[in-house]
Coordinates of C-alpha atoms (C1' of nucleotides) in Angstrom, one line a residue:
Chain A
M1 CA 85.7 42.0 -66.2
S2 CA 82.4 42.2 -64.1
D3 CA 81.5 38.3 -64.1
Q4 CA 85.1 36.6 -65.5
K5 CA 86.9 34.2 -63.0
T6 CA 90.2 36.5 -62.6
N7 CA 93.3 35.2 -60.5
H8 CA 92.3 37.6 -58.0
D9 CA 89.0 36.2 -57.6
T10 CA 90.1 32.6 -57.2
R11 CA 92.6 33.7 -54.5
E12 CA 89.1 36.1 -53.1
R13 CA 87.1 32.7 -52.8
I14 CA 90.2 30.0 -51.4
L15 CA 90.4 32.8 -48.5
D16 CA 86.5 33.6 -47.6
V17 CA 85.9 29.8 -48.0
A18 CA 88.8 28.7 -45.9
E19 CA 87.7 31.9 -43.3
R20 CA 84.5 29.7 -43.2
L21 CA 85.3 26.2 -42.7
F22 CA 88.4 27.3 -40.1
M23 CA 86.2 28.8 -38.3
E24 CA 83.3 26.0 -38.3
H25 CA 86.1 23.4 -37.8
G26 CA 89.3 25.0 -36.9
Y27 CA 92.3 24.9 -39.1
E28 CA 93.7 20.3 -38.2
G29 CA 90.2 19.8 -38.7
T30 CA 89.9 21.5 -41.8
S31 CA 91.1 19.7 -45.3
M32 CA 92.5 21.2 -48.2
R33 CA 90.8 19.1 -50.0
V34 CA 87.8 20.7 -48.2
I35 CA 88.4 23.9 -48.6
T36 CA 88.8 23.8 -52.1
T37 CA 85.9 21.3 -53.6
C38 CA 84.2 24.4 -51.3
A39 CA 85.9 27.2 -53.1
D40 CA 85.1 24.7 -56.7
V41 CA 88.6 25.0 -57.6
N42 CA 91.5 22.3 -57.9
L43 CA 93.0 20.7 -54.7
A44 CA 96.6 22.4 -55.8
A45 CA 94.9 26.2 -56.1
V46 CA 96.1 26.2 -52.5
N47 CA 99.8 26.0 -53.1
Y48 CA 99.8 27.4 -56.0
H49 CA 98.2 31.1 -54.9
F50 CA 99.9 30.4 -51.0
G51 CA 102.4 27.6 -50.9
S52 CA 101.2 25.6 -48.2
K53 CA 98.3 25.2 -45.9
E54 CA 99.8 27.2 -43.2
A55 CA 100.3 29.9 -45.4
L56 CA 96.9 29.9 -46.2
L57 CA 95.6 30.5 -42.5
R58 CA 98.2 33.4 -41.9
E59 CA 97.0 35.1 -45.5
V60 CA 93.2 34.4 -44.4
F61 CA 94.1 36.5 -40.8
R62 CA 96.3 39.3 -42.9
R63 CA 93.8 40.4 -44.7
R64 CA 91.4 41.4 -41.7
L65 CA 94.3 42.3 -39.3
S66 CA 96.0 44.9 -41.1
W67 CA 93.2 46.5 -41.4
L68 CA 92.1 46.1 -37.7
N69 CA 95.4 46.8 -36.4
R70 CA 95.6 49.7 -38.8
E71 CA 92.0 51.3 -37.6
R72 CA 93.1 51.0 -33.6
L73 CA 96.4 52.7 -34.3
Y74 CA 94.9 55.1 -35.7
A75 CA 91.6 55.9 -33.4
L76 CA 94.8 56.1 -30.0
D77 CA 96.5 58.2 -32.3
A78 CA 93.6 60.5 -32.9
L79 CA 92.5 60.1 -28.8
E80 CA 95.9 61.3 -28.0
A81 CA 96.3 64.2 -30.1
E82 CA 92.7 65.2 -28.6
A83 CA 93.7 64.8 -25.1
A84 CA 97.3 66.7 -25.9
G85 CA 99.1 65.0 -23.4
A86 CA 97.2 64.1 -21.3
P87 CA 96.3 60.5 -19.9
L88 CA 93.3 59.0 -21.9
K89 CA 90.2 58.0 -19.8
P90 CA 89.7 54.0 -19.4
S91 CA 86.7 53.9 -21.3
Q92 CA 88.5 55.7 -24.5
I93 CA 90.7 53.3 -25.0
L94 CA 88.3 50.3 -24.5
E95 CA 86.4 51.8 -26.9
A96 CA 88.6 52.3 -29.3
F97 CA 90.9 48.3 -29.0
F98 CA 87.4 46.4 -28.0
G99 CA 85.0 48.6 -30.3
T100 CA 86.7 49.1 -33.0
L101 CA 87.6 45.4 -33.1
L102 CA 83.2 44.7 -32.7
R103 CA 82.4 47.0 -35.5
I104 CA 83.7 44.3 -37.9
G105 CA 80.8 42.1 -36.8
E106 CA 78.5 44.6 -38.3
Q107 CA 80.3 44.6 -41.7
P108 CA 80.8 41.4 -44.0
S109 CA 82.9 43.2 -46.2
L110 CA 85.7 43.3 -43.4
G111 CA 84.4 40.3 -42.2
G112 CA 81.7 40.2 -39.8
M113 CA 81.0 37.3 -37.3
T114 CA 82.6 34.9 -39.1
F115 CA 85.9 36.5 -39.2
L116 CA 85.0 37.8 -35.9
R117 CA 84.7 34.0 -34.7
L118 CA 87.6 32.5 -36.2
L119 CA 89.8 35.1 -34.1
G120 CA 88.1 34.4 -31.4
R121 CA 89.0 30.0 -31.5
T122 CA 92.5 30.7 -33.4
L123 CA 93.9 33.3 -30.3
T124 CA 93.6 29.2 -28.3
E125 CA 94.9 27.3 -30.6
P126 CA 98.0 25.7 -29.7
A127 CA 99.8 25.2 -33.3
E128 CA 103.1 27.4 -32.5
F129 CA 103.2 28.4 -36.3
I130 CA 99.6 30.0 -35.1
R131 CA 101.2 31.7 -31.8
T132 CA 104.4 33.3 -33.4
F133 CA 102.1 35.4 -36.6
F134 CA 99.7 36.7 -33.8
A135 CA 102.6 38.0 -31.8
S136 CA 104.3 40.2 -34.9
E137 CA 100.4 40.4 -36.1
Y138 CA 99.5 42.2 -32.5
A139 CA 103.3 43.6 -31.0
E140 CA 102.5 47.2 -32.5
V141 CA 99.7 48.0 -31.3
I142 CA 99.3 45.8 -28.1
D143 CA 102.5 48.0 -27.1
R144 CA 100.6 51.0 -27.7
Y145 CA 97.7 50.4 -25.4
K146 CA 99.4 48.9 -22.6
Q147 CA 101.2 51.9 -22.6
A148 CA 98.2 54.6 -22.5
L149 CA 96.8 52.4 -20.3
Y150 CA 99.7 52.2 -17.9
N151 CA 99.3 56.1 -18.5
A152 CA 95.9 56.7 -18.0
L153 CA 96.4 54.3 -14.0
P154 CA 99.4 55.3 -13.0
D155 CA 98.9 54.1 -9.8
V156 CA 97.5 50.8 -10.4
P157 CA 101.2 48.8 -10.8
K158 CA 102.3 47.9 -14.7
A159 CA 101.6 43.9 -14.2
E160 CA 98.0 44.3 -12.7
I161 CA 97.4 46.3 -15.8
V162 CA 99.0 43.4 -18.3
W163 CA 97.0 40.7 -16.3
R164 CA 93.3 42.6 -16.6
L165 CA 94.4 43.3 -20.7
H166 CA 94.9 39.5 -20.4
F167 CA 91.0 39.1 -19.1
M168 CA 89.3 41.4 -21.2
L169 CA 91.1 39.6 -24.0
G170 CA 90.2 36.5 -23.4
A171 CA 86.4 37.5 -21.8
M172 CA 86.0 38.9 -25.8
S173 CA 87.3 36.5 -27.4
Y174 CA 85.2 33.4 -25.4
A175 CA 82.5 36.2 -25.8
I176 CA 82.3 36.1 -29.7
A177 CA 83.0 32.6 -30.3
G178 CA 80.1 31.7 -28.2
T179 CA 77.8 33.9 -29.9
D180 CA 77.1 30.0 -31.8
V181 CA 79.1 27.6 -28.9
L182 CA 78.6 29.0 -25.8
R183 CA 74.9 28.2 -25.4
V184 CA 76.6 24.6 -24.6
V185 CA 77.5 26.2 -21.4
T186 CA 74.8 28.5 -20.3
G187 CA 72.2 26.4 -21.9
C188 CA 70.0 28.6 -23.9
E189 CA 71.2 30.6 -27.0
L190 CA 72.5 33.9 -27.6
G191 CA 69.8 34.8 -29.8
D192 CA 67.1 34.1 -27.2
L193 CA 69.6 36.8 -24.4
A194 CA 70.1 39.4 -27.0
G195 CA 66.8 40.9 -27.7
E196 CA 64.3 42.0 -25.0
G197 CA 60.9 40.1 -26.7
A198 CA 61.8 38.2 -29.6
A199 CA 63.7 35.6 -29.0
D200 CA 64.2 34.1 -33.0
T201 CA 67.3 34.4 -34.6
V202 CA 69.0 38.0 -34.9
D203 CA 70.9 38.7 -37.4
D204 CA 74.4 39.2 -37.2
A205 CA 75.2 43.2 -37.4
T206 CA 72.3 43.5 -34.6
L207 CA 74.1 40.8 -32.6
A208 CA 77.7 42.2 -33.1
R209 CA 75.8 45.9 -31.9
R210 CA 74.1 44.0 -28.8
L211 CA 76.9 42.1 -27.6
A212 CA 79.1 45.2 -27.7
Q213 CA 76.6 46.9 -25.9
R214 CA 76.6 44.3 -22.8
L215 CA 80.7 43.5 -23.3
M216 CA 81.9 46.8 -22.8
P217 CA 80.6 47.5 -19.0
F218 CA 81.9 44.3 -18.3
L219 CA 85.1 44.8 -18.7
L220 CA 85.4 48.3 -17.7
G221 CA 84.4 47.2 -14.2
G222 CA 86.9 44.2 -14.6
L223 CA 89.3 46.9 -15.5
R224 CA 88.6 49.3 -12.6
A225 CA 87.7 46.4 -9.8
P226 CA 89.7 47.2 -6.7
L227 CA 93.0 45.7 -6.6
P228 CA 93.4 42.2 -4.5
S229 CA 95.2 42.5 -1.0
A230 CA 98.6 41.6 -1.0
P231 CA 99.4 38.2 -0.1
D232 CA 103.5 37.3 0.1
S233 CA 104.2 40.9 0.1
S234 CA 104.3 43.5 2.9
K235 CA 103.4 46.4 0.9
A236 CA 100.4 47.9 0.8
S237 CA 97.6 47.8 -2.5
P238 CA 96.8 51.1 -3.1
V239 CA 93.3 52.4 -4.6
P240 CA 94.0 53.5 -8.1
P241 CA 91.8 57.2 -8.6
S242 CA 91.3 57.2 -12.8
E243 CA 90.6 60.0 -14.2
G244 CA 87.1 61.2 -15.6
D245 CA 85.5 58.3 -13.6
R246 CA 85.3 57.9 -10.6
E247 CA 87.0 54.7 -8.6
P248 CA 84.9 52.9 -6.4
R249 CA 86.8 50.9 -3.5
T250 CA 84.5 47.9 -2.2
A251 CA 86.0 44.9 0.4
N252 CA 88.5 43.2 -0.7
H253 CA 86.6 39.6 -1.6
L254 CA 88.9 37.3 -2.4
Q255 CA 91.7 35.9 0.5
E256 CA 95.3 34.0 0.2
K257 CA 94.7 30.8 1.1
Q258 CA 97.6 29.8 2.5
P259 CA 100.0 32.7 3.7
Chain B
M1 CA 101.8 -4.9 -6.1
S2 CA 103.7 -1.9 -6.4
D3 CA 105.4 -1.8 -9.4
Q4 CA 103.2 -4.2 -11.3
K5 CA 101.8 -3.0 -14.9
T6 CA 98.4 -3.6 -14.1
N7 CA 95.5 -2.9 -16.5
H8 CA 94.8 0.4 -14.2
D9 CA 97.8 1.1 -14.4
T10 CA 98.1 1.4 -18.4
R11 CA 94.4 3.2 -18.9
E12 CA 95.4 5.2 -15.9
R13 CA 98.7 6.1 -18.2
I14 CA 97.0 6.4 -21.4
L15 CA 94.5 9.5 -19.5
D16 CA 97.3 11.0 -18.0
V17 CA 99.7 11.2 -21.3
A18 CA 96.2 11.8 -23.0
E19 CA 95.2 14.8 -21.2
R20 CA 99.2 16.1 -21.5
L21 CA 99.4 16.1 -25.5
F22 CA 96.0 17.5 -25.9
M23 CA 96.8 20.6 -24.0
E24 CA 99.8 20.9 -25.9
H25 CA 98.7 20.1 -29.6
G26 CA 94.5 20.0 -29.4
Y27 CA 92.9 17.2 -29.6
E28 CA 93.3 17.1 -33.8
G29 CA 96.9 17.8 -33.2
T30 CA 97.2 14.5 -31.2
S31 CA 97.7 11.0 -33.1
M32 CA 97.1 8.1 -31.6
R33 CA 99.8 6.6 -31.8
V34 CA 102.0 10.0 -31.2
I35 CA 99.5 9.1 -27.1
T36 CA 100.2 5.2 -27.7
T37 CA 104.0 5.7 -28.2
C38 CA 104.4 7.9 -24.9
A39 CA 102.6 6.0 -22.6
D40 CA 104.2 3.3 -23.9
V41 CA 101.7 1.0 -24.4
N42 CA 100.8 -0.4 -27.7
L43 CA 98.8 1.2 -30.3
A44 CA 96.0 -1.0 -29.8
A45 CA 95.4 -0.1 -26.7
V46 CA 93.5 3.4 -26.7
N47 CA 90.8 1.2 -28.6
Y48 CA 90.5 -1.4 -26.4
H49 CA 90.1 0.2 -23.3
F50 CA 88.2 3.1 -24.3
G51 CA 86.6 2.2 -27.9
S52 CA 88.1 5.4 -30.0
K53 CA 89.8 9.0 -29.6
E54 CA 86.3 10.7 -29.3
A55 CA 86.0 8.5 -26.9
L56 CA 89.8 8.7 -25.0
L57 CA 88.8 12.4 -25.2
R58 CA 85.7 12.2 -22.7
E59 CA 87.1 9.7 -20.4
V60 CA 89.9 12.4 -19.8
F61 CA 87.4 15.3 -19.1
R62 CA 85.3 12.8 -17.7
R63 CA 87.8 12.1 -14.5
R64 CA 88.3 15.3 -13.9
L65 CA 85.1 17.2 -14.4
S66 CA 83.4 14.5 -12.8
W67 CA 85.4 15.9 -9.5
L68 CA 85.2 19.2 -10.2
N69 CA 81.2 20.2 -10.4
R70 CA 80.9 17.5 -7.8
E71 CA 82.7 20.1 -5.6
R72 CA 80.8 22.4 -6.6
L73 CA 78.1 21.2 -6.2
Y74 CA 78.8 21.3 -2.6
A75 CA 80.1 24.2 -2.4
L76 CA 76.9 26.0 -3.3
D77 CA 74.9 23.3 -0.7
A78 CA 77.2 25.0 1.7
L79 CA 76.4 28.4 1.5
E80 CA 72.8 28.1 0.5
A81 CA 72.6 25.8 3.7
E82 CA 74.4 28.1 5.4
A83 CA 72.4 31.5 4.6
A84 CA 69.3 29.4 5.7
G85 CA 67.2 31.1 2.5
A86 CA 68.6 34.7 2.2
P87 CA 70.5 35.4 -1.1
L88 CA 74.1 34.3 -1.6
K89 CA 76.5 37.1 -2.3
P90 CA 78.0 37.6 -5.5
S91 CA 81.4 37.0 -4.2
Q92 CA 80.1 34.0 -2.4
I93 CA 79.1 32.1 -5.5
L94 CA 82.1 33.1 -8.0
E95 CA 85.0 31.9 -5.3
A96 CA 82.1 28.9 -5.1
F97 CA 82.6 28.5 -8.8
F98 CA 85.8 29.9 -10.0
G99 CA 87.9 28.9 -6.9
T100 CA 86.8 25.5 -6.8
L101 CA 88.1 25.3 -9.9
L102 CA 91.4 26.9 -9.9
R103 CA 92.0 25.1 -6.7
I104 CA 93.0 22.0 -9.2
G105 CA 95.6 23.7 -10.4
E106 CA 97.3 23.5 -6.8
Q107 CA 97.0 20.3 -7.2
P108 CA 98.5 18.1 -9.2
S109 CA 96.7 14.6 -8.6
L110 CA 93.9 16.7 -9.3
G111 CA 95.3 17.1 -12.9
G112 CA 96.9 20.2 -12.2
M113 CA 97.4 23.4 -14.4
T114 CA 97.6 20.3 -17.1
F115 CA 94.5 20.4 -16.5
L116 CA 93.0 23.6 -16.5
R117 CA 95.0 24.6 -19.2
L118 CA 93.6 21.1 -21.5
L119 CA 90.5 22.4 -20.1
G120 CA 90.5 26.7 -21.5
R121 CA 91.7 25.6 -24.5
T122 CA 89.2 23.0 -25.5
L123 CA 86.1 25.0 -24.2
T124 CA 86.7 26.7 -27.6
E125 CA 87.0 23.6 -29.9
P126 CA 84.9 23.7 -32.7
A127 CA 84.1 19.7 -32.7
E128 CA 80.5 18.9 -32.1
F129 CA 81.1 15.7 -29.9
I130 CA 83.0 17.7 -27.6
R131 CA 80.7 20.7 -27.8
T132 CA 77.7 18.1 -26.6
F133 CA 79.6 15.7 -24.0
F134 CA 80.7 19.4 -22.4
A135 CA 76.6 20.2 -22.2
S136 CA 75.9 17.3 -20.6
E137 CA 78.4 17.5 -17.9
Y138 CA 78.4 21.2 -17.7
A139 CA 74.1 21.0 -17.4
E140 CA 73.2 20.7 -13.8
V141 CA 75.9 22.8 -12.2
I142 CA 75.5 25.6 -14.3
D143 CA 71.6 25.5 -13.8
R144 CA 72.1 25.9 -10.1
Y145 CA 74.7 28.1 -10.8
K146 CA 72.9 30.7 -12.4
Q147 CA 69.8 30.3 -10.0
A148 CA 71.9 31.5 -6.9
L149 CA 73.4 34.5 -9.3
Y150 CA 69.6 35.5 -10.2
N151 CA 68.8 35.0 -6.5
A152 CA 72.0 37.1 -5.1
L153 CA 71.2 40.4 -8.3
P154 CA 67.4 40.4 -7.6
D155 CA 67.4 44.0 -10.0
V156 CA 69.2 42.2 -13.0
P157 CA 67.9 41.3 -15.8
K158 CA 68.4 37.7 -16.1
A159 CA 69.7 37.8 -19.8
E160 CA 72.4 40.4 -18.4
I161 CA 73.4 37.8 -15.9
V162 CA 73.2 35.1 -18.1
W163 CA 76.0 37.1 -20.7
R164 CA 78.5 38.0 -17.6
L165 CA 78.2 34.6 -16.6
H166 CA 79.5 33.7 -20.4
F167 CA 82.0 36.4 -20.3
M168 CA 83.1 35.8 -17.2
L169 CA 84.0 31.6 -18.4
G170 CA 85.5 33.2 -21.1
A171 CA 88.1 35.8 -19.5
M172 CA 88.9 32.7 -16.7
S173 CA 89.4 30.0 -19.5
Y174 CA 92.1 32.0 -22.0
A175 CA 93.7 33.6 -18.2
I176 CA 94.2 29.9 -17.7
A177 CA 95.2 29.0 -21.5
G178 CA 97.6 32.0 -21.4
T179 CA 99.7 30.7 -19.0
D180 CA 101.8 29.1 -22.0
V181 CA 100.1 30.8 -24.4
L182 CA 99.3 34.7 -24.3
R183 CA 102.7 35.9 -23.9
V184 CA 102.1 36.3 -27.4
V185 CA 99.8 39.4 -27.1
T186 CA 101.2 40.8 -23.6
G187 CA 105.0 40.2 -25.1
C188 CA 105.9 39.0 -21.4
E189 CA 105.4 36.2 -19.8
L190 CA 103.5 35.2 -17.3
G191 CA 106.0 34.4 -14.9
D192 CA 107.2 38.4 -14.7
L193 CA 104.4 39.1 -14.1
A194 CA 103.0 36.9 -11.0
G195 CA 105.9 37.7 -8.9
E196 CA 106.9 41.2 -7.1
G197 CA 111.0 40.6 -7.5
A198 CA 111.2 37.2 -9.1
A199 CA 110.9 37.1 -12.6
D200 CA 112.2 33.7 -13.5
T201 CA 109.7 30.7 -13.3
V202 CA 106.6 29.4 -11.3
D203 CA 105.9 26.4 -10.6
D204 CA 102.4 25.7 -11.4
A205 CA 100.5 25.8 -7.6
T206 CA 102.2 29.1 -7.1
L207 CA 100.9 30.5 -9.8
A208 CA 97.5 28.6 -9.8
R209 CA 97.4 30.6 -6.7
R210 CA 98.2 34.3 -8.3
L211 CA 96.3 33.2 -11.3
A212 CA 93.6 33.3 -8.7
Q213 CA 94.1 36.5 -6.5
R214 CA 94.2 38.5 -9.9
L215 CA 91.2 37.0 -11.4
M216 CA 88.3 37.5 -8.6
P217 CA 88.6 40.3 -7.6
F218 CA 88.5 41.6 -11.9
L219 CA 85.4 38.8 -12.5
L220 CA 83.4 40.8 -9.7
G221 CA 84.3 44.0 -11.0
G222 CA 83.2 42.6 -14.7
L223 CA 79.9 40.8 -12.9
R224 CA 78.9 44.3 -10.7
A225 CA 79.4 46.9 -13.3
P226 CA 77.3 49.5 -13.9
L227 CA 74.2 47.8 -16.3
P228 CA 74.1 49.5 -20.0
S229 CA 71.9 52.1 -21.1
A230 CA 69.2 50.7 -23.1
P231 CA 69.3 50.9 -26.1
D232 CA 66.4 50.5 -28.3
S233 CA 63.8 49.8 -25.5
S234 CA 62.0 53.1 -23.4
K235 CA 63.1 51.4 -20.3
A236 CA 65.8 52.7 -18.2
S237 CA 68.8 50.5 -16.5
P238 CA 68.3 50.4 -12.7
V239 CA 71.4 50.2 -10.8
P240 CA 71.9 46.9 -8.9
P241 CA 72.9 46.8 -5.9
S242 CA 73.5 43.7 -4.2
E243 CA 73.9 42.3 -0.9
G244 CA 77.3 42.6 1.7
D245 CA 78.9 44.1 -1.1
R246 CA 78.4 47.8 -1.7
E247 CA 77.5 48.6 -5.1
P248 CA 79.0 51.6 -7.4
R249 CA 77.8 54.0 -9.2
T250 CA 79.6 55.2 -12.0
A251 CA 78.8 56.5 -14.9
N252 CA 77.5 54.8 -18.2
H253 CA 80.6 55.1 -20.8
L254 CA 79.2 53.0 -23.5
Q255 CA 76.9 54.9 -25.5
E256 CA 74.5 53.1 -28.2
K257 CA 76.4 54.0 -31.7
Q258 CA 72.6 54.1 -33.5
P259 CA 69.6 55.0 -32.1
Chain C
dG1 C1' 98.5 29.6 -65.5
dT2 C1' 95.6 26.4 -63.9
dC3 C1' 94.1 22.2 -64.0
dT4 C1' 95.2 16.5 -63.6
dA5 C1' 97.0 12.6 -61.6
dT6 C1' 99.2 11.3 -58.2
dA7 C1' 103.1 10.8 -54.8
dC8 C1' 103.7 10.0 -50.6
dG9 C1' 103.0 9.2 -45.1
dT10 C1' 99.9 9.3 -41.8
dA11 C1' 95.7 9.3 -39.8
dG12 C1' 92.3 6.1 -37.0
dA13 C1' 90.3 0.7 -36.5
dT14 C1' 90.5 -3.7 -36.2
dA15 C1' 91.6 -9.4 -36.8
dG16 C1' 93.5 -12.6 -35.5
dA17 C1' 97.9 -14.6 -33.4
dC18 C1' 99.7 -15.9 -28.5
Chain D
dG1 C1' 94.3 -8.9 -23.0
dT2 C1' 98.0 -7.5 -24.9
dC3 C1' 100.2 -7.2 -29.1
dT4 C1' 101.5 -7.3 -34.7
dA5 C1' 100.3 -6.9 -38.4
dT6 C1' 97.7 -5.2 -41.8
dC7 C1' 93.3 -2.0 -43.7
dT8 C1' 91.2 1.7 -45.8
dA9 C1' 91.0 6.5 -46.1
dC10 C1' 92.6 10.7 -45.8
dG11 C1' 96.7 14.2 -45.3
dT12 C1' 100.1 17.4 -47.6
dA13 C1' 102.9 18.3 -51.8
dT14 C1' 104.4 18.6 -56.2
dA15 C1' 105.5 16.8 -61.6
dG16 C1' 104.4 17.2 -65.7
dA17 C1' 100.6 18.3 -69.1
dC18 C1' 97.4 21.6 -70.8

DNA sequence: GTCTATACGTAGATAGAC
DNA sequence: GTCTATCTACGTATAGAC
């Protein structure tokens, strides 16, 4: 049973090809004909094995996300067990959430950078079925991590934490998707940016490691930034002290334009 | 000439409808037939006025981006003239770049939140013609702002600045796109988050203002975060001092996983 | 279980009447 | 300049042979 074409092989081959093509051309931009041709299977194979194109996309994500989100829960469990009731440090929480994700990029068997790029791009796809699918897949993990952040930053309003979680997800998603797109905006290949000297191509595992190394301080800096001044409410903005890490206080740079 | 259907009206009506539909369903997910039906024009009108569907998308963006990027250059010119050769503060640069963008959300005549959401989503679309179009539209502005940031943060490696610019663009794009998508991830409507008390619907202008108020401190915190420790190079990470704003020094939270 | 062949709708684009 | 009618290619899905 080494090189024999079993159903399992066909299914996996379709999933691998679809993962890459959805990443390269988007969901709507990838036709079933192209998928089945590239996977060297019959046009009908997708509907036979998965039922529909939508179900195929869901399965592409499920086989990766179920692993990822389980690992994220394990990581949080471990941290909380070690802390024995004390709130976690924000840096620990971010490392568990984003570090677990970014480490996928170093391991092709978990999807590698192909899957990370696909994930980053698909999070903004407007199709309703995609959004509801992600909502259900992420619900538990997001809820647990939000709670952890609430506990870690007790003096920061919960709404503010949710906003910043949102911003962090965005920075991460674009950073990943951009490792082969956003040269457009930055005007140069990210390979040039990742290395200190060698400007040529960088393999995926190295890119993933360097991305994590650059991204995590940025996220932590954003999460722990001073709160904005209150605009239309009379309550003051307390400085959020965070355990372990010192919380810097700087001037408020953004003033509300119209009071 | 008040309510007469001129060519100009037809063109603008097509652009307005296409802007909204591309935002709601994506480029591939929006058909010419739906566009022309909603705009109450004939199917052939798009090809007559714009030449093709791709050219229509480009024109949808061009009429907004030409204004936006001109304003961004003006804002930077004004800051640099005022500074008279001295480097700008990072907060000023971010305000000029992101503030100018976010203020579009308050003005429906400039596209409002509809255009901002469309922009946020389209930046990740994989289609080649879209990426090359954005590259040319953004080239000058990005170049000018990169230079301004280099000057403002002379002790931060340029590669690090480009990475962080990249992260900031991502956080902003997702934050915008998410104002009607990412309830998926955060588990609640952003309307709930924006207001202190009133949890119902928030009009676009208010949402845009509150978004800017929350986003700018986050971006500035990320931009001015401590540099990551050098992983595979022996040179130390200097703390970047920035003018005007005090630069906080915190511990490095992220350690390289493999030395 | 897998593939061949095809159904049936819709995509973007265009020729030519008005 | 605008519209009708239509072209050709491609979309997903399925019925039925092997």
